[in-house]
CSV table of C-alpha atoms in Angstrom, one decimal:
chain,number,residue,atom,x,y,z
A,1,MET,CA,10.5,-22.8,19.2
A,2,THR,CA,10.7,-24.1,15.6
A,3,ALA,CA,11.4,-22.5,12.3
A,4,GLY,CA,7.9,-23.3,11.2
A,5,PHE,CA,6.4,-21.6,14.2
A,6,ALA,CA,8.5,-18.5,13.5
A,7,ALA,CA,7.4,-18.5,9.9
A,8,GLY,CA,3.7,-18.8,10.8
A,9,SER,CA,4.0,-16.0,13.3
A,10,GLY,CA,5.7,-13.8,10.7
A,11,PHE,CA,2.8,-14.6,8.3
A,12,LEU,CA,0.1,-13.6,10.7
A,13,VAL,CA,1.9,-10.5,12.1
A,14,ALA,CA,2.5,-9.2,8.5
A,15,ILE,CA,-1.1,-9.6,7.5
A,16,SER,CA,-2.3,-7.9,10.7
A,17,LEU,CA,-0.1,-4.9,10.0
A,18,ILE,CA,-0.6,-4.6,6.2
A,19,ALA,CA,-4.4,-5.1,6.4
A,20,ALA,CA,-5.0,-1.6,7.8
A,21,ILE,CA,-6.6,0.7,5.3
A,22,GLY,CA,-3.9,2.9,3.7
A,23,ALA,CA,-2.8,4.6,0.5
A,24,GLN,CA,-1.1,1.5,-0.9
A,25,ASN,CA,-4.1,-0.8,-0.2
A,26,ALA,CA,-6.6,1.6,-1.6
A,27,PHE,CA,-4.5,1.8,-4.8
A,28,VAL,CA,-4.3,-2.0,-5.2
A,29,LEU,CA,-8.0,-2.3,-4.6
A,30,ARG,CA,-8.8,0.4,-7.2
A,31,GLN,CA,-6.5,-1.3,-9.8
A,32,GLY,CA,-8.1,-4.7,-9.0
A,33,ILE,CA,-11.6,-3.3,-9.6
A,34,ARG,CA,-10.5,-1.7,-12.8
A,35,ARG,CA,-8.6,-4.9,-13.8
A,36,GLU,CA,-5.6,-2.9,-14.9
A,37,HIS,CA,-2.2,-4.4,-14.6
A,38,VAL,CA,-3.2,-6.2,-11.4
A,39,LEU,CA,-0.5,-8.9,-11.5
A,40,ALA,CA,2.2,-6.2,-12.0
A,41,VAL,CA,0.8,-4.1,-9.1
A,42,VAL,CA,0.5,-7.1,-6.8
A,43,ALA,CA,4.0,-8.2,-7.6
A,44,THR,CA,5.4,-4.7,-7.1
A,45,CYS,CA,3.8,-4.4,-3.7
A,46,ALA,CA,4.8,-7.8,-2.5
A,47,LEU,CA,8.4,-7.5,-3.8
A,48,SER,CA,8.8,-4.1,-2.2
A,49,ASP,CA,7.5,-5.4,1.1
A,50,ALA,CA,9.9,-8.4,0.9
A,51,VAL,CA,12.8,-6.0,0.4
A,52,LEU,CA,11.8,-3.9,3.3
A,53,ILE,CA,11.1,-6.9,5.6
A,54,ALA,CA,14.5,-8.2,4.7
A,55,ALA,CA,16.0,-4.9,5.7
A,56,GLY,CA,14.2,-4.9,9.0
A,57,VAL,CA,15.1,-8.5,9.8
A,58,GLY,CA,18.7,-7.7,8.8
A,59,GLY,CA,18.9,-4.9,11.3
A,60,PHE,CA,18.7,-1.9,9.0
A,61,GLY,CA,16.1,-0.4,11.3
A,62,LEU,CA,19.1,1.1,13.1
A,63,VAL,CA,19.7,3.4,10.2
A,64,SER,CA,17.0,5.8,11.4
A,65,GLY,CA,18.9,6.2,14.6
A,66,ALA,CA,22.2,6.9,12.8
A,67,VAL,CA,20.6,9.4,10.4
A,68,PRO,CA,18.2,11.5,12.4
A,69,TRP,CA,17.0,13.7,9.6
A,70,LEU,CA,16.0,10.8,7.4
A,71,ALA,CA,12.7,10.2,9.3
A,72,ASP,CA,11.6,13.8,8.8
A,73,VAL,CA,12.4,13.7,5.0
A,74,MET,CA,10.4,10.5,4.6
A,75,LEU,CA,7.6,11.9,6.7
A,76,TRP,CA,7.0,15.2,4.9
A,77,GLY,CA,7.7,13.7,1.5
A,78,GLY,CA,5.0,11.2,2.1
A,79,VAL,CA,2.6,13.8,3.3
A,80,ALA,CA,3.1,15.9,0.2
A,81,PHE,CA,2.5,13.0,-2.1
A,82,LEU,CA,-0.6,11.8,-0.3
A,83,VAL,CA,-2.1,15.3,-0.5
A,84,VAL,CA,-1.4,15.5,-4.2
A,85,TYR,CA,-2.7,12.0,-5.0
A,86,GLY,CA,-5.8,12.6,-2.9
A,87,ALA,CA,-6.5,15.7,-4.9
A,88,MET,CA,-6.1,13.7,-8.1
A,89,ARG,CA,-8.8,11.3,-7.0
A,90,PHE,CA,-11.2,14.1,-6.1
A,91,ARG,CA,-10.6,15.6,-9.5
A,92,ALA,CA,-11.4,12.2,-11.1
A,93,ALA,CA,-14.6,12.0,-9.1
A,94,TRP,CA,-15.6,15.5,-10.2
A,95,ARG,CA,-15.3,14.5,-13.8
A,96,GLY,CA,-18.0,12.0,-13.3
A,97,GLY,CA,-18.5,8.2,-13.5
A,98,GLU,CA,-18.0,7.9,-17.2
A,99,ALA,CA,-14.4,9.0,-16.9
A,100,LEU,CA,-13.9,6.3,-14.3
A,101,MET,CA,-15.4,3.3,-16.0
A,102,PRO,CA,-12.9,0.5,-16.8
A,103,ALA,CA,-14.1,0.3,-20.4
A,104,ALA,CA,-13.8,4.0,-21.0
A,105,GLY,CA,-10.8,4.4,-23.2
A,106,GLY,CA,-7.6,2.4,-22.9
A,107,ALA,CA,-6.0,1.3,-19.7
A,108,ALA,CA,-3.5,3.5,-18.0
A,109,PRO,CA,0.1,2.8,-19.2
A,110,LEU,CA,1.9,0.2,-17.2
A,111,GLY,CA,4.8,2.5,-16.5
A,112,LYS,CA,2.6,5.2,-15.0
A,113,VAL,CA,0.7,2.6,-12.9
A,114,LEU,CA,3.9,1.1,-11.6
A,115,ALA,CA,5.4,4.5,-10.9
A,116,THR,CA,2.4,5.5,-8.8
A,117,CYS,CA,2.5,2.1,-7.0
A,118,LEU,CA,6.2,2.5,-6.2
A,119,VAL,CA,5.7,6.0,-4.8
A,120,LEU,CA,2.7,5.0,-2.7
A,121,THR,CA,4.9,2.2,-1.3
A,122,TRP,CA,8.3,3.8,-0.9
A,123,ALA,CA,7.2,7.3,0.0
A,124,ASN,CA,4.8,6.1,2.7
A,125,PRO,CA,6.4,6.4,6.2
A,126,HIS,CA,3.9,3.8,7.5
A,127,VAL,CA,5.3,1.2,5.2
A,128,TYR,CA,8.7,1.6,6.8
A,129,LEU,CA,7.2,1.6,10.3
A,130,ASP,CA,5.3,-1.6,9.7
A,131,THR,CA,8.0,-3.5,7.8
A,132,VAL,CA,11.4,-2.2,8.7
A,133,VAL,CA,10.8,-1.1,12.3
A,134,LEU,CA,8.0,-3.2,13.7
A,135,LEU,CA,8.6,-6.5,11.8
A,136,GLY,CA,12.4,-6.0,12.3
A,137,SER,CA,12.0,-5.6,16.0
A,138,ILE,CA,9.5,-8.5,16.4
A,139,SER,CA,11.8,-10.8,14.4
A,140,ALA,CA,14.5,-10.5,17.1
A,141,GLN,CA,12.2,-12.3,19.5
A,142,TYR,CA,12.3,-15.4,17.2
A,143,ALA,CA,16.0,-15.8,17.2
A,144,PRO,CA,17.7,-17.9,15.9
A,145,HIS,CA,14.8,-18.3,13.4
A,146,GLY,CA,14.6,-14.6,12.4
A,147,LEU,CA,15.1,-15.6,8.7
A,148,SER,CA,12.1,-17.9,8.9
A,149,PHE,CA,10.0,-15.2,10.5
A,150,GLY,CA,11.0,-12.8,7.7
A,151,ILE,CA,10.1,-15.4,5.0
A,152,GLY,CA,6.7,-16.0,6.6
A,153,ALA,CA,6.1,-12.2,6.8
A,154,ALA,CA,7.0,-11.8,3.1
A,155,MET,CA,4.6,-14.6,2.2
A,156,GLY,CA,1.9,-13.0,4.3
A,157,SER,CA,2.3,-9.8,2.3
A,158,LEU,CA,2.1,-11.7,-1.0
A,159,VAL,CA,-1.0,-13.5,0.0
A,160,PHE,CA,-2.7,-10.3,1.2
A,161,PHE,CA,-2.0,-8.3,-1.8
A,162,SER,CA,-3.0,-11.1,-4.1
A,163,ALA,CA,-6.3,-11.5,-2.4
A,164,LEU,CA,-6.9,-7.7,-2.4
A,165,GLY,CA,-5.9,-7.2,-6.1
A,166,PHE,CA,-7.6,-10.3,-7.6
A,167,GLY,CA,-10.4,-10.6,-5.2
A,168,ALA,CA,-11.5,-7.0,-6.0
A,169,ARG,CA,-12.9,-8.4,-9.3
A,170,LEU,CA,-15.8,-9.8,-7.3
A,171,LEU,CA,-16.9,-6.2,-6.9
A,172,GLY,CA,-17.2,-5.8,-10.6
A,173,PRO,CA,-21.0,-5.9,-10.8
A,174,VAL,CA,-21.2,-3.1,-8.2
A,175,PHE,CA,-18.8,-0.9,-10.0
A,176,ALA,CA,-20.5,-1.4,-13.3
A,177,ARG,CA,-22.4,1.7,-12.3
A,178,PRO,CA,-20.7,5.1,-12.9
A,179,ARG,CA,-22.0,6.4,-9.5
A,180,ALA,CA,-20.1,3.7,-7.6
A,181,TRP,CA,-16.8,4.8,-9.2
A,182,VAL,CA,-17.4,8.4,-8.1
A,183,VAL,CA,-18.0,7.1,-4.5
A,184,LEU,CA,-14.8,5.0,-4.7
A,185,GLU,CA,-12.7,7.9,-5.9
A,186,VAL,CA,-14.1,10.1,-3.1
A,187,VAL,CA,-13.4,7.4,-0.5
A,188,VAL,CA,-9.8,6.9,-1.8
A,189,GLY,CA,-9.2,10.7,-1.8
A,190,CYS,CA,-10.5,11.1,1.7
A,191,THR,CA,-8.3,8.2,2.8
A,192,MET,CA,-5.2,9.8,1.3
A,193,TRP,CA,-5.9,13.1,3.0
A,194,ALA,CA,-6.8,11.5,6.3
A,195,ILE,CA,-3.5,9.6,6.4
A,196,ALA,CA,-1.6,12.8,5.4
A,197,ALA,CA,-3.3,14.8,8.2
A,198,LYS,CA,-2.6,12.1,10.7
A,199,LEU,CA,1.1,12.0,9.7
A,200,ALA,CA,1.4,15.8,9.8
A,201,LEU,CA,-0.3,16.1,13.2
A,202,THR,CA,1.7,13.4,14.8
A,203,ALA,CA,5.0,14.8,13.4
């Protein structure tokens, strides 16, 4: 086994895990379509994943075993946030398409957008499961090239979020119609609540 093979495996495994529809991905897609602070959002998601992947590859996945209550705190905190964020999206849809058009008013403040992005990333238990636990565990199989595996996984995250955020612009003509924005907000809201329900029911 070579370092290149380990890196390639990390790249593919990371994309396969991150590609699942979730709160973070839905947010990146929405920002990409609105063309609001896309680079900052993509960078925040990719950097956050890189930190978590490094923690997993470095063996910090063992922390959950040493601190049993941490998993529950992360779980229910994530559920609460997803419920609230989903409700916000339904409220936005209820206001109508005009309130959701990219050109309607100024863009959301960068600080607010990044704060939401960070919470959706760091308060989401699935992110820890995918990056710290799963990727951390899989990286052990590529010893002594665990570092290469981690670098490949981080690159996979960067490529995925870049494609999702900047590729969303291709959907611009579709979302030039107010009705399409209403549908998107409803879909995002349903996604948030579905994830929250799944987390709560499997707790």
